[in-house]
Amino acid sequence: DQQVKQNSPSLSVQEGRISILNCDYTNSMFDYFLWYKKYPAEGPTFLISISSIKDKNEDGRFTVFLNKSAKHLSLHIVPSQPGDSAVYFCAASIQGGNTPLVFGKGTRLSVIA
Amino acid sequence: ETGVTQTPRHLVMGMTNKKSLKCEQHLGHNAMYWYKQSAKKPLELMFVYNFKEQTENNSVPSRFSPECPNSSHLFLHLHTLQPEDSALYLCASSQEGSNQPQHFGDGTRLSIL
């Protein structure tokens, strides 16, 4: 049973517009969430994280929103750039222990110039 | 340059061969991980080492044997693999604690003939 779900396998967005990537989770114990970005032939690269004590975290063009009641988080990229084209993975864990990260299957984002 | 180096990048082996994957991290981290990524599946955690001690074995078959001689090096010894073991094997490291982002290597693409 998947605890972290990314229901959209792919997303296409025009350059300059907003990209919104979604992630749902089922385990209410998760309290730390991360987004990773992966280019072909490279390993995932950490992008941004959020703890459950917050509902928003922003870093430049990237903002992550957390809705605990809906068990949903999203990554907003604005403005989207062609270099943002990659696979984005959502991951979740439980702080305070050694619980490993649980990853979603990823969403492939294509930013069209 | 991610600070986590994996060798080899590609490996083709027969089912009766024995080979090893190597991972080295230059980030001063004290936790290291092996993940498996198969097509259209989430990243699957295989093993976790904290301070050179194995703290997680995610029901991995014994044909995969990890070794962590020190906190900077991690090996995955392979023997009598099956075709379904063909996948991308990713190594990651982090500071101990589940709220620390993991830094990934670029992976070894393994093909079993």
mmCIF file with all atom_site columns, C-alpha atoms in Angstrom:
data_model
loop_
_atom_site.group_PDB
_atom_site.id
_atom_site.type_symbol
_atom_site.label_atom_id
_atom_site.label_alt_id
_atom_site.label_comp_id
_atom_site.label_asym_id
_atom_site.label_entity_id
_atom_site.label_seq_id
_atom_site.pdbx_PDB_ins_code
_atom_site.Cartn_x
_atom_site.Cartn_y
_atom_site.Cartn_z
_atom_site.occupancy
_atom_site.B_iso_or_equiv
_atom_site.pdbx_formal_charge
_atom_site.auth_seq_id
_atom_site.auth_comp_id
_atom_site.auth_asym_id
_atom_site.auth_atom_id
_atom_site.pdbx_PDB_model_num
ATOM 1   C CA . ASP A 1 1   ? 0.000  0.000   0.000   1.00 0.00 ? 1   ASP A CA 1
ATOM 2   C CA . GLN A 1 2   ? 1.528  3.293   -1.090  1.00 0.00 ? 2   GLN A CA 1
ATOM 3   C CA . GLN A 1 3   ? 1.820  5.775   1.737   1.00 0.00 ? 3   GLN A CA 1
ATOM 4   C CA . VAL A 1 4   ? 2.919  8.625   -0.527  1.00 0.00 ? 4   VAL A CA 1
ATOM 5   C CA . LYS A 1 5   ? 1.063  9.104   -3.799  1.00 0.00 ? 5   LYS A CA 1
ATOM 6   C CA . GLN A 1 6   ? 1.770  11.311  -6.762  1.00 0.00 ? 6   GLN A CA 1
ATOM 7   C CA . ASN A 1 7   ? -1.253 10.671  -8.926  1.00 0.00 ? 7   ASN A CA 1
ATOM 8   C CA . SER A 1 8   ? -0.103 12.620  -11.970 1.00 0.00 ? 8   SER A CA 1
ATOM 9   C CA . PRO A 1 9   ? 2.690  10.793  -13.772 1.00 0.00 ? 9   PRO A CA 1
ATOM 10  C CA . SER A 1 10  ? 3.314  13.785  -16.024 1.00 0.00 ? 10  SER A CA 1
ATOM 11  C CA . LEU A 1 11  ? 2.582  17.490  -16.383 1.00 0.00 ? 11  LEU A CA 1
ATOM 12  C CA . SER A 1 12  ? 3.244  19.960  -19.205 1.00 0.00 ? 12  SER A CA 1
ATOM 13  C CA . VAL A 1 13  ? 3.422  23.684  -18.560 1.00 0.00 ? 13  VAL A CA 1
ATOM 14  C CA . GLN A 1 14  ? 4.310  26.642  -20.722 1.00 0.00 ? 14  GLN A CA 1
ATOM 15  C CA . GLU A 1 15  ? 7.438  28.624  -19.890 1.00 0.00 ? 15  GLU A CA 1
ATOM 16  C CA . GLY A 1 16  ? 6.690  31.522  -17.576 1.00 0.00 ? 16  GLY A CA 1
ATOM 17  C CA . ARG A 1 17  ? 3.508  29.965  -16.170 1.00 0.00 ? 17  ARG A CA 1
ATOM 18  C CA . ILE A 1 18  ? 3.046  28.275  -12.816 1.00 0.00 ? 18  ILE A CA 1
ATOM 19  C CA . SER A 1 19  ? 3.739  24.561  -12.351 1.00 0.00 ? 19  SER A CA 1
ATOM 20  C CA . ILE A 1 20  ? 1.810  22.844  -9.568  1.00 0.00 ? 20  ILE A CA 1
ATOM 21  C CA . LEU A 1 21  ? 2.856  19.355  -8.543  1.00 0.00 ? 21  LEU A CA 1
ATOM 22  C CA . ASN A 1 22  ? 0.683  17.469  -6.089  1.00 0.00 ? 22  ASN A CA 1
ATOM 23  C CA . CYS A 1 23  ? 1.329  14.810  -3.495  1.00 0.00 ? 23  CYS A CA 1
ATOM 24  C CA . ASP A 1 24  ? -1.003 12.972  -1.101  1.00 0.00 ? 24  ASP A CA 1
ATOM 25  C CA . TYR A 1 25  ? -0.086 10.852  1.863   1.00 0.00 ? 25  TYR A CA 1
ATOM 26  C CA . THR A 1 26  ? -1.988 8.381   3.994   1.00 0.00 ? 26  THR A CA 1
ATOM 27  C CA . ASN A 1 27  ? 0.091  8.074   7.163   1.00 0.00 ? 27  ASN A CA 1
ATOM 28  C CA . SER A 1 28  ? -1.011 10.803  9.592   1.00 0.00 ? 28  SER A CA 1
ATOM 29  C CA . MET A 1 29  ? 2.202  10.268  11.565  1.00 0.00 ? 29  MET A CA 1
ATOM 30  C CA . PHE A 1 30  ? 4.276  11.845  8.782   1.00 0.00 ? 30  PHE A CA 1
ATOM 31  C CA . ASP A 1 31  ? 5.441  15.274  9.896   1.00 0.00 ? 31  ASP A CA 1
ATOM 32  C CA . TYR A 1 32  ? 8.320  16.124  7.564   1.00 0.00 ? 32  TYR A CA 1
ATOM 33  C CA . PHE A 1 33  ? 8.030  16.380  3.800   1.00 0.00 ? 33  PHE A CA 1
ATOM 34  C CA . LEU A 1 34  ? 10.563 16.916  1.037   1.00 0.00 ? 34  LEU A CA 1
ATOM 35  C CA . TRP A 1 35  ? 10.640 17.457  -2.688  1.00 0.00 ? 35  TRP A CA 1
ATOM 36  C CA . TYR A 1 36  ? 13.405 16.099  -4.868  1.00 0.00 ? 36  TYR A CA 1
ATOM 37  C CA . LYS A 1 37  ? 14.147 16.809  -8.509  1.00 0.00 ? 37  LYS A CA 1
ATOM 38  C CA . LYS A 1 38  ? 15.740 14.264  -10.822 1.00 0.00 ? 38  LYS A CA 1
ATOM 39  C CA . TYR A 1 39  ? 17.289 14.784  -14.236 1.00 0.00 ? 39  TYR A CA 1
ATOM 40  C CA . PRO A 1 40  ? 17.937 11.770  -16.510 1.00 0.00 ? 40  PRO A CA 1
ATOM 41  C CA . ALA A 1 41  ? 21.150 9.893   -15.688 1.00 0.00 ? 41  ALA A CA 1
ATOM 42  C CA . GLU A 1 42  ? 21.532 11.780  -12.392 1.00 0.00 ? 42  GLU A CA 1
ATOM 43  C CA . GLY A 1 43  ? 20.484 11.041  -8.841  1.00 0.00 ? 43  GLY A CA 1
ATOM 44  C CA . PRO A 1 44  ? 17.637 12.941  -7.128  1.00 0.00 ? 44  PRO A CA 1
ATOM 45  C CA . THR A 1 45  ? 18.587 16.394  -5.838  1.00 0.00 ? 45  THR A CA 1
ATOM 46  C CA . PHE A 1 46  ? 17.012 17.846  -2.711  1.00 0.00 ? 46  PHE A CA 1
ATOM 47  C CA . LEU A 1 47  ? 14.867 20.872  -3.559  1.00 0.00 ? 47  LEU A CA 1
ATOM 48  C CA . ILE A 1 48  ? 12.808 22.043  -0.598  1.00 0.00 ? 48  ILE A CA 1
ATOM 49  C CA . SER A 1 49  ? 11.270 20.673  2.589   1.00 0.00 ? 49  SER A CA 1
ATOM 50  C CA . ILE A 1 50  ? 8.530  21.539  5.063   1.00 0.00 ? 50  ILE A CA 1
ATOM 51  C CA . SER A 1 51  ? 7.824  20.511  8.626   1.00 0.00 ? 51  SER A CA 1
ATOM 52  C CA . SER A 1 52  ? 4.257  19.928  9.764   1.00 0.00 ? 52  SER A CA 1
ATOM 53  C CA . ILE A 1 53  ? 4.419  22.933  12.102  1.00 0.00 ? 53  ILE A CA 1
ATOM 54  C CA . LYS A 1 54  ? 4.276  25.114  8.986   1.00 0.00 ? 54  LYS A CA 1
ATOM 55  C CA . ASP A 1 55  ? 1.850  25.277  6.116   1.00 0.00 ? 55  ASP A CA 1
ATOM 56  C CA . LYS A 1 56  ? 4.117  27.035  3.653   1.00 0.00 ? 56  LYS A CA 1
ATOM 57  C CA . ASN A 1 57  ? 7.804  27.221  2.871   1.00 0.00 ? 57  ASN A CA 1
ATOM 58  C CA . GLU A 1 58  ? 9.283  29.342  0.135   1.00 0.00 ? 58  GLU A CA 1
ATOM 59  C CA . ASP A 1 59  ? 12.684 29.293  -1.546  1.00 0.00 ? 59  ASP A CA 1
ATOM 60  C CA . GLY A 1 60  ? 13.026 31.521  -4.577  1.00 0.00 ? 60  GLY A CA 1
ATOM 61  C CA . ARG A 1 61  ? 10.755 30.284  -7.347  1.00 0.00 ? 61  ARG A CA 1
ATOM 62  C CA . PHE A 1 62  ? 9.775  27.196  -5.337  1.00 0.00 ? 62  PHE A CA 1
ATOM 63  C CA . THR A 1 63  ? 7.041  27.117  -2.698  1.00 0.00 ? 63  THR A CA 1
ATOM 64  C CA . VAL A 1 64  ? 5.720  24.074  -0.898  1.00 0.00 ? 64  VAL A CA 1
ATOM 65  C CA . PHE A 1 65  ? 2.256  24.140  0.668   1.00 0.00 ? 65  PHE A CA 1
ATOM 66  C CA . LEU A 1 66  ? 1.088  21.647  3.272   1.00 0.00 ? 66  LEU A CA 1
ATOM 67  C CA . ASN A 1 67  ? -2.556 20.916  4.098   1.00 0.00 ? 67  ASN A CA 1
ATOM 68  C CA . LYS A 1 68  ? -2.432 18.560  7.064   1.00 0.00 ? 68  LYS A CA 1
ATOM 69  C CA . SER A 1 69  ? -6.173 18.018  7.327   1.00 0.00 ? 69  SER A CA 1
ATOM 70  C CA . ALA A 1 70  ? -6.304 16.897  3.702   1.00 0.00 ? 70  ALA A CA 1
ATOM 71  C CA . LYS A 1 71  ? -2.979 15.056  3.953   1.00 0.00 ? 71  LYS A CA 1
ATOM 72  C CA . HIS A 1 72  ? -1.893 16.902  0.848   1.00 0.00 ? 72  HIS A CA 1
ATOM 73  C CA . LEU A 1 73  ? 1.107  18.902  -0.194  1.00 0.00 ? 73  LEU A CA 1
ATOM 74  C CA . SER A 1 74  ? 1.959  20.713  -3.360  1.00 0.00 ? 74  SER A CA 1
ATOM 75  C CA . LEU A 1 75  ? 5.010  22.242  -4.969  1.00 0.00 ? 75  LEU A CA 1
ATOM 76  C CA . HIS A 1 76  ? 4.558  25.477  -6.887  1.00 0.00 ? 76  HIS A CA 1
ATOM 77  C CA . ILE A 1 77  ? 7.188  26.642  -9.352  1.00 0.00 ? 77  ILE A CA 1
ATOM 78  C CA . VAL A 1 78  ? 6.745  30.143  -10.675 1.00 0.00 ? 78  VAL A CA 1
ATOM 79  C CA . PRO A 1 79  ? 7.747  31.230  -13.183 1.00 0.00 ? 79  PRO A CA 1
ATOM 80  C CA . SER A 1 80  ? 8.481  27.843  -14.766 1.00 0.00 ? 80  SER A CA 1
ATOM 81  C CA . GLN A 1 81  ? 11.625 27.595  -16.855 1.00 0.00 ? 81  GLN A CA 1
ATOM 82  C CA . PRO A 1 82  ? 12.723 24.972  -19.430 1.00 0.00 ? 82  PRO A CA 1
ATOM 83  C CA . GLY A 1 83  ? 15.502 23.910  -17.034 1.00 0.00 ? 83  GLY A CA 1
ATOM 84  C CA . ASP A 1 84  ? 12.837 22.863  -14.537 1.00 0.00 ? 84  ASP A CA 1
ATOM 85  C CA . SER A 1 85  ? 11.916 19.957  -16.820 1.00 0.00 ? 85  SER A CA 1
ATOM 86  C CA . ALA A 1 86  ? 12.656 16.886  -14.702 1.00 0.00 ? 86  ALA A CA 1
ATOM 87  C CA . VAL A 1 87  ? 10.985 14.232  -12.574 1.00 0.00 ? 87  VAL A CA 1
ATOM 88  C CA . TYR A 1 88  ? 9.853  15.536  -9.178  1.00 0.00 ? 88  TYR A CA 1
ATOM 89  C CA . PHE A 1 89  ? 9.574  13.174  -6.218  1.00 0.00 ? 89  PHE A CA 1
ATOM 90  C CA . CYS A 1 90  ? 7.655  13.864  -3.056  1.00 0.00 ? 90  CYS A CA 1
ATOM 91  C CA . ALA A 1 91  ? 8.931  12.179  0.132   1.00 0.00 ? 91  ALA A CA 1
ATOM 92  C CA . ALA A 1 92  ? 7.709  11.984  3.716   1.00 0.00 ? 92  ALA A CA 1
ATOM 93  C CA . SER A 1 93  ? 9.041  10.868  7.070   1.00 0.00 ? 93  SER A CA 1
ATOM 94  C CA . ILE A 1 94  ? 8.443  10.976  10.808  1.00 0.00 ? 94  ILE A CA 1
ATOM 95  C CA . GLN A 1 95  ? 10.790 13.249  12.740  1.00 0.00 ? 95  GLN A CA 1
ATOM 96  C CA . GLY A 1 96  ? 12.369 12.273  16.013  1.00 0.00 ? 96  GLY A CA 1
ATOM 97  C CA . GLY A 1 97  ? 13.148 8.739   15.034  1.00 0.00 ? 97  GLY A CA 1
ATOM 98  C CA . ASN A 1 98  ? 15.063 6.945   12.392  1.00 0.00 ? 98  ASN A CA 1
ATOM 99  C CA . THR A 1 99  ? 12.099 6.391   10.126  1.00 0.00 ? 99  THR A CA 1
ATOM 100 C CA . PRO A 1 100 ? 13.362 6.369   6.562   1.00 0.00 ? 100 PRO A CA 1
ATOM 101 C CA . LEU A 1 101 ? 11.968 8.584   3.847   1.00 0.00 ? 101 LEU A CA 1
ATOM 102 C CA . VAL A 1 102 ? 8.996  7.190   1.914   1.00 0.00 ? 102 VAL A CA 1
ATOM 103 C CA . PHE A 1 103 ? 8.922  8.330   -1.707  1.00 0.00 ? 103 PHE A CA 1
ATOM 104 C CA . GLY A 1 104 ? 6.157  8.785   -4.234  1.00 0.00 ? 104 GLY A CA 1
ATOM 105 C CA . LYS A 1 105 ? 6.493  7.490   -7.803  1.00 0.00 ? 105 LYS A CA 1
ATOM 106 C CA . GLY A 1 106 ? 7.321  10.905  -9.202  1.00 0.00 ? 106 GLY A CA 1
ATOM 107 C CA . THR A 1 107 ? 5.791  13.366  -11.660 1.00 0.00 ? 107 THR A CA 1
ATOM 108 C CA . ARG A 1 108 ? 7.550  14.197  -14.902 1.00 0.00 ? 108 ARG A CA 1
ATOM 109 C CA . LEU A 1 109 ? 7.352  17.951  -15.526 1.00 0.00 ? 109 LEU A CA 1
ATOM 110 C CA . SER A 1 110 ? 7.915  19.295  -19.022 1.00 0.00 ? 110 SER A CA 1
ATOM 111 C CA . VAL A 1 111 ? 8.246  23.055  -19.387 1.00 0.00 ? 111 VAL A CA 1
ATOM 112 C CA . ILE A 1 112 ? 7.651  24.069  -22.963 1.00 0.00 ? 112 ILE A CA 1
ATOM 113 C CA . ALA A 1 113 ? 9.387  27.140  -24.351 1.00 0.00 ? 113 ALA A CA 1
ATOM 114 C CA . GLU B 2 1   ? 29.141 17.291  -8.146  1.00 0.00 ? 1   GLU B CA 1
ATOM 115 C CA . THR B 2 2   ? 26.776 15.937  -5.521  1.00 0.00 ? 2   THR B CA 1
ATOM 116 C CA . GLY B 2 3   ? 29.343 14.888  -2.910  1.00 0.00 ? 3   GLY B CA 1
ATOM 117 C CA . VAL B 2 4   ? 28.164 11.293  -3.258  1.00 0.00 ? 4   VAL B CA 1
ATOM 118 C CA . THR B 2 5   ? 30.013 9.218   -5.857  1.00 0.00 ? 5   THR B CA 1
ATOM 119 C CA . GLN B 2 6   ? 28.837 5.859   -7.115  1.00 0.00 ? 6   GLN B CA 1
ATOM 120 C CA . THR B 2 7   ? 30.813 3.403   -9.239  1.00 0.00 ? 7   THR B CA 1
ATOM 121 C CA . PRO B 2 8   ? 30.340 1.896   -11.676 1.00 0.00 ? 8   PRO B CA 1
ATOM 122 C CA . ARG B 2 9   ? 27.695 3.969   -13.424 1.00 0.00 ? 9   ARG B CA 1
ATOM 123 C CA . HIS B 2 10  ? 26.599 1.021   -15.538 1.00 0.00 ? 10  HIS B CA 1
ATOM 124 C CA . LEU B 2 11  ? 26.932 -2.702  -14.916 1.00 0.00 ? 11  LEU B CA 1
ATOM 125 C CA . VAL B 2 12  ? 25.852 -5.678  -16.976 1.00 0.00 ? 12  VAL B CA 1
ATOM 126 C CA . MET B 2 13  ? 26.207 -9.074  -15.356 1.00 0.00 ? 13  MET B CA 1
ATOM 127 C CA . GLY B 2 14  ? 25.040 -12.625 -15.717 1.00 0.00 ? 14  GLY B CA 1
ATOM 128 C CA . MET B 2 15  ? 22.963 -14.349 -13.093 1.00 0.00 ? 15  MET B CA 1
ATOM 129 C CA . THR B 2 16  ? 25.896 -16.390 -11.818 1.00 0.00 ? 16  THR B CA 1
ATOM 130 C CA . ASN B 2 17  ? 28.353 -13.489 -11.503 1.00 0.00 ? 17  ASN B CA 1
ATOM 131 C CA . LYS B 2 18  ? 29.468 -11.749 -8.349  1.00 0.00 ? 18  LYS B CA 1
ATOM 132 C CA . LYS B 2 19  ? 30.004 -8.000  -8.441  1.00 0.00 ? 19  LYS B CA 1
ATOM 133 C CA . SER B 2 20  ? 30.022 -5.064  -6.035  1.00 0.00 ? 20  SER B CA 1
ATOM 134 C CA . LEU B 2 21  ? 28.638 -1.552  -6.202  1.00 0.00 ? 21  LEU B CA 1
ATOM 135 C CA . LYS B 2 22  ? 30.579 1.173   -4.442  1.00 0.00 ? 22  LYS B CA 1
ATOM 136 C CA . CYS B 2 23  ? 29.461 4.430   -2.883  1.00 0.00 ? 23  CYS B CA 1
ATOM 137 C CA . GLU B 2 24  ? 31.604 7.131   -1.318  1.00 0.00 ? 24  GLU B CA 1
ATOM 138 C CA . GLN B 2 25  ? 30.420 10.345  0.307   1.00 0.00 ? 25  GLN B CA 1
ATOM 139 C CA . HIS B 2 26  ? 32.537 13.451  0.932   1.00 0.00 ? 26  HIS B CA 1
ATOM 140 C CA . LEU B 2 27  ? 29.964 15.378  2.954   1.00 0.00 ? 27  LEU B CA 1
ATOM 141 C CA . GLY B 2 28  ? 30.885 14.324  6.479   1.00 0.00 ? 28  GLY B CA 1
ATOM 142 C CA . HIS B 2 29  ? 27.552 12.550  6.912   1.00 0.00 ? 29  HIS B CA 1
ATOM 143 C CA . ASN B 2 30  ? 27.066 9.659   9.288   1.00 0.00 ? 30  ASN B CA 1
ATOM 144 C CA . ALA B 2 31  ? 24.133 7.850   7.703   1.00 0.00 ? 31  ALA B CA 1
ATOM 145 C CA . MET B 2 32  ? 24.179 6.048   4.353   1.00 0.00 ? 32  MET B CA 1
ATOM 146 C CA . TYR B 2 33  ? 21.435 4.350   2.367   1.00 0.00 ? 33  TYR B CA 1
ATOM 147 C CA . TRP B 2 34  ? 20.889 2.012   -0.570  1.00 0.00 ? 34  TRP B CA 1
ATOM 148 C CA . TYR B 2 35  ? 17.768 2.456   -2.697  1.00 0.00 ? 35  TYR B CA 1
ATOM 149 C CA . LYS B 2 36  ? 16.430 0.555   -5.682  1.00 0.00 ? 36  LYS B CA 1
ATOM 150 C CA . GLN B 2 37  ? 14.500 2.305   -8.416  1.00 0.00 ? 37  GLN B CA 1
ATOM 151 C CA . SER B 2 38  ? 12.646 0.094   -10.861 1.00 0.00 ? 38  SER B CA 1
ATOM 152 C CA . ALA B 2 39  ? 10.669 1.434   -13.797 1.00 0.00 ? 39  ALA B CA 1
ATOM 153 C CA . LYS B 2 40  ? 7.361  3.035   -12.803 1.00 0.00 ? 40  LYS B CA 1
ATOM 154 C CA . LYS B 2 41  ? 7.841  2.299   -9.105  1.00 0.00 ? 41  LYS B CA 1
ATOM 155 C CA . PRO B 2 42  ? 8.728  4.559   -6.186  1.00 0.00 ? 42  PRO B CA 1
ATOM 156 C CA . LEU B 2 43  ? 12.228 4.579   -4.812  1.00 0.00 ? 43  LEU B CA 1
ATOM 157 C CA . GLU B 2 44  ? 12.476 1.515   -2.566  1.00 0.00 ? 44  GLU B CA 1
ATOM 158 C CA . LEU B 2 45  ? 14.684 1.732   0.494   1.00 0.00 ? 45  LEU B CA 1
ATOM 159 C CA . MET B 2 46  ? 16.922 -1.334  0.839   1.00 0.00 ? 46  MET B CA 1
ATOM 160 C CA . PHE B 2 47  ? 19.374 -0.682  3.671   1.00 0.00 ? 47  PHE B CA 1
ATOM 161 C CA . VAL B 2 48  ? 20.253 2.045   6.156   1.00 0.00 ? 48  VAL B CA 1
ATOM 162 C CA . TYR B 2 49  ? 23.508 2.434   8.033   1.00 0.00 ? 49  TYR B CA 1
ATOM 163 C CA . ASN B 2 50  ? 23.950 4.878   10.929  1.00 0.00 ? 50  ASN B CA 1
ATOM 164 C CA . PHE B 2 51  ? 27.480 5.312   12.222  1.00 0.00 ? 51  PHE B CA 1
ATOM 165 C CA . LYS B 2 52  ? 28.479 2.140   10.306  1.00 0.00 ? 52  LYS B CA 1
ATOM 166 C CA . GLU B 2 53  ? 25.789 0.029   11.990  1.00 0.00 ? 53  GLU B CA 1
ATOM 167 C CA . GLN B 2 54  ? 22.968 -1.386  9.910   1.00 0.00 ? 54  GLN B CA 1
ATOM 168 C CA . THR B 2 55  ? 19.698 -0.043  11.292  1.00 0.00 ? 55  THR B CA 1
ATOM 169 C CA . GLU B 2 56  ? 17.319 -1.011  8.525   1.00 0.00 ? 56  GLU B CA 1
ATOM 170 C CA . ASN B 2 57  ? 16.997 -3.983  6.212   1.00 0.00 ? 57  ASN B CA 1
ATOM 171 C CA . ASN B 2 58  ? 13.833 -3.614  4.251   1.00 0.00 ? 58  ASN B CA 1
ATOM 172 C CA . SER B 2 59  ? 13.224 -7.337  3.646   1.00 0.00 ? 59  SER B CA 1
ATOM 173 C CA . VAL B 2 60  ? 15.901 -7.423  0.982   1.00 0.00 ? 60  VAL B CA 1
ATOM 174 C CA . PRO B 2 61  ? 16.819 -10.868 -0.440  1.00 0.00 ? 61  PRO B CA 1
ATOM 175 C CA . SER B 2 62  ? 20.125 -12.258 0.775   1.00 0.00 ? 62  SER B CA 1
ATOM 176 C CA . ARG B 2 63  ? 21.578 -12.117 -2.751  1.00 0.00 ? 63  ARG B CA 1
ATOM 177 C CA . PHE B 2 64  ? 22.138 -8.431  -1.900  1.00 0.00 ? 64  PHE B CA 1
ATOM 178 C CA . SER B 2 65  ? 24.736 -8.012  0.825   1.00 0.00 ? 65  SER B CA 1
ATOM 179 C CA . PRO B 2 66  ? 25.668 -4.534  2.088   1.00 0.00 ? 66  PRO B CA 1
ATOM 180 C CA . GLU B 2 67  ? 28.935 -3.571  3.728   1.00 0.00 ? 67  GLU B CA 1
ATOM 181 C CA . CYS B 2 68  ? 29.788 -0.310  5.482   1.00 0.00 ? 68  CYS B CA 1
ATOM 182 C CA . PRO B 2 69  ? 33.448 -0.292  6.555   1.00 0.00 ? 69  PRO B CA 1
ATOM 183 C CA . ASN B 2 70  ? 33.324 3.369   7.672   1.00 0.00 ? 70  ASN B CA 1
ATOM 184 C CA . SER B 2 71  ? 30.900 6.274   7.566   1.00 0.00 ? 71  SER B CA 1
ATOM 185 C CA . SER B 2 72  ? 32.207 7.443   4.181   1.00 0.00 ? 72  SER B CA 1
ATOM 186 C CA . HIS B 2 73  ? 31.990 4.190   2.226   1.00 0.00 ? 73  HIS B CA 1
ATOM 187 C CA . LEU B 2 74  ? 29.159 1.833   1.435   1.00 0.00 ? 74  LEU B CA 1
ATOM 188 C CA . PHE B 2 75  ? 29.195 -1.273  -0.732  1.00 0.00 ? 75  PHE B CA 1
ATOM 189 C CA . LEU B 2 76  ? 26.495 -3.494  -2.131  1.00 0.00 ? 76  LEU B CA 1
ATOM 190 C CA . HIS B 2 77  ? 27.742 -6.988  -2.939  1.00 0.00 ? 77  HIS B CA 1
ATOM 191 C CA . LEU B 2 78  ? 25.714 -8.826  -5.546  1.00 0.00 ? 78  LEU B CA 1
ATOM 192 C CA . HIS B 2 79  ? 25.594 -12.547 -6.274  1.00 0.00 ? 79  HIS B CA 1
ATOM 193 C CA . THR B 2 80  ? 23.268 -14.865 -8.196  1.00 0.00 ? 80  THR B CA 1
ATOM 194 C CA . LEU B 2 81  ? 20.926 -12.024 -9.108  1.00 0.00 ? 81  LEU B CA 1
ATOM 195 C CA . GLN B 2 82  ? 17.692 -12.467 -11.025 1.00 0.00 ? 82  GLN B CA 1
ATOM 196 C CA . PRO B 2 83  ? 16.503 -10.566 -14.129 1.00 0.00 ? 83  PRO B CA 1
ATOM 197 C CA . GLU B 2 84  ? 13.957 -8.688  -11.986 1.00 0.00 ? 84  GLU B CA 1
ATOM 198 C CA . ASP B 2 85  ? 16.874 -7.177  -10.057 1.00 0.00 ? 85  ASP B CA 1
ATOM 199 C CA . SER B 2 86  ? 17.697 -5.040  -13.092 1.00 0.00 ? 86  SER B CA 1
ATOM 200 C CA . ALA B 2 87  ? 17.178 -1.471  -11.892 1.00 0.00 ? 87  ALA B CA 1
ATOM 201 C CA . LEU B 2 88  ? 18.870 1.774   -10.936 1.00 0.00 ? 88  LEU B CA 1
ATOM 202 C CA . TYR B 2 89  ? 20.613 1.442   -7.568  1.00 0.00 ? 89  TYR B CA 1
ATOM 203 C CA . LEU B 2 90  ? 21.011 4.713   -5.727  1.00 0.00 ? 90  LEU B CA 1
ATOM 204 C CA . CYS B 2 91  ? 23.188 5.488   -2.756  1.00 0.00 ? 91  CYS B CA 1
ATOM 205 C CA . ALA B 2 92  ? 22.421 8.406   -0.455  1.00 0.00 ? 92  ALA B CA 1
ATOM 206 C CA . SER B 2 93  ? 23.873 9.948   2.674   1.00 0.00 ? 93  SER B CA 1
ATOM 207 C CA . SER B 2 94  ? 22.669 12.349  5.349   1.00 0.00 ? 94  SER B CA 1
ATOM 208 C CA . GLN B 2 95  ? 23.333 13.514  8.831   1.00 0.00 ? 95  GLN B CA 1
ATOM 209 C CA . GLU B 2 96  ? 21.659 11.108  11.250  1.00 0.00 ? 96  GLU B CA 1
ATOM 210 C CA . GLY B 2 97  ? 18.005 11.924  11.888  1.00 0.00 ? 97  GLY B CA 1
ATOM 211 C CA . SER B 2 98  ? 14.935 11.588  9.743   1.00 0.00 ? 98  SER B CA 1
ATOM 212 C CA . ASN B 2 99  ? 14.559 15.347  9.257   1.00 0.00 ? 99  ASN B CA 1
ATOM 213 C CA . GLN B 2 100 ? 17.821 15.672  7.418   1.00 0.00 ? 100 GLN B CA 1
ATOM 214 C CA . PRO B 2 101 ? 17.686 15.767  3.611   1.00 0.00 ? 101 PRO B CA 1
ATOM 215 C CA . GLN B 2 102 ? 19.428 12.897  1.919   1.00 0.00 ? 102 GLN B CA 1
ATOM 216 C CA . HIS B 2 103 ? 21.982 13.597  -0.774  1.00 0.00 ? 103 HIS B CA 1
ATOM 217 C CA . PHE B 2 104 ? 21.996 11.091  -3.599  1.00 0.00 ? 104 PHE B CA 1
ATOM 218 C CA . GLY B 2 105 ? 24.641 9.776   -5.936  1.00 0.00 ? 105 GLY B CA 1
ATOM 219 C CA . ASP B 2 106 ? 23.926 9.418   -9.643  1.00 0.00 ? 106 ASP B CA 1
ATOM 220 C CA . GLY B 2 107 ? 23.256 5.701   -9.334  1.00 0.00 ? 107 GLY B CA 1
ATOM 221 C CA . THR B 2 108 ? 24.420 2.482   -10.928 1.00 0.00 ? 108 THR B CA 1
ATOM 222 C CA . ARG B 2 109 ? 22.277 1.196   -13.777 1.00 0.00 ? 109 ARG B CA 1
ATOM 223 C CA . LEU B 2 110 ? 22.328 -2.582  -13.339 1.00 0.00 ? 110 LEU B CA 1
ATOM 224 C CA . SER B 2 111 ? 21.247 -5.018  -16.042 1.00 0.00 ? 111 SER B CA 1
ATOM 225 C CA . ILE B 2 112 ? 21.023 -8.744  -15.337 1.00 0.00 ? 112 ILE B CA 1
ATOM 226 C CA . LEU B 2 113 ? 21.243 -10.995 -18.368 1.00 0.00 ? 113 LEU B CA 1
#
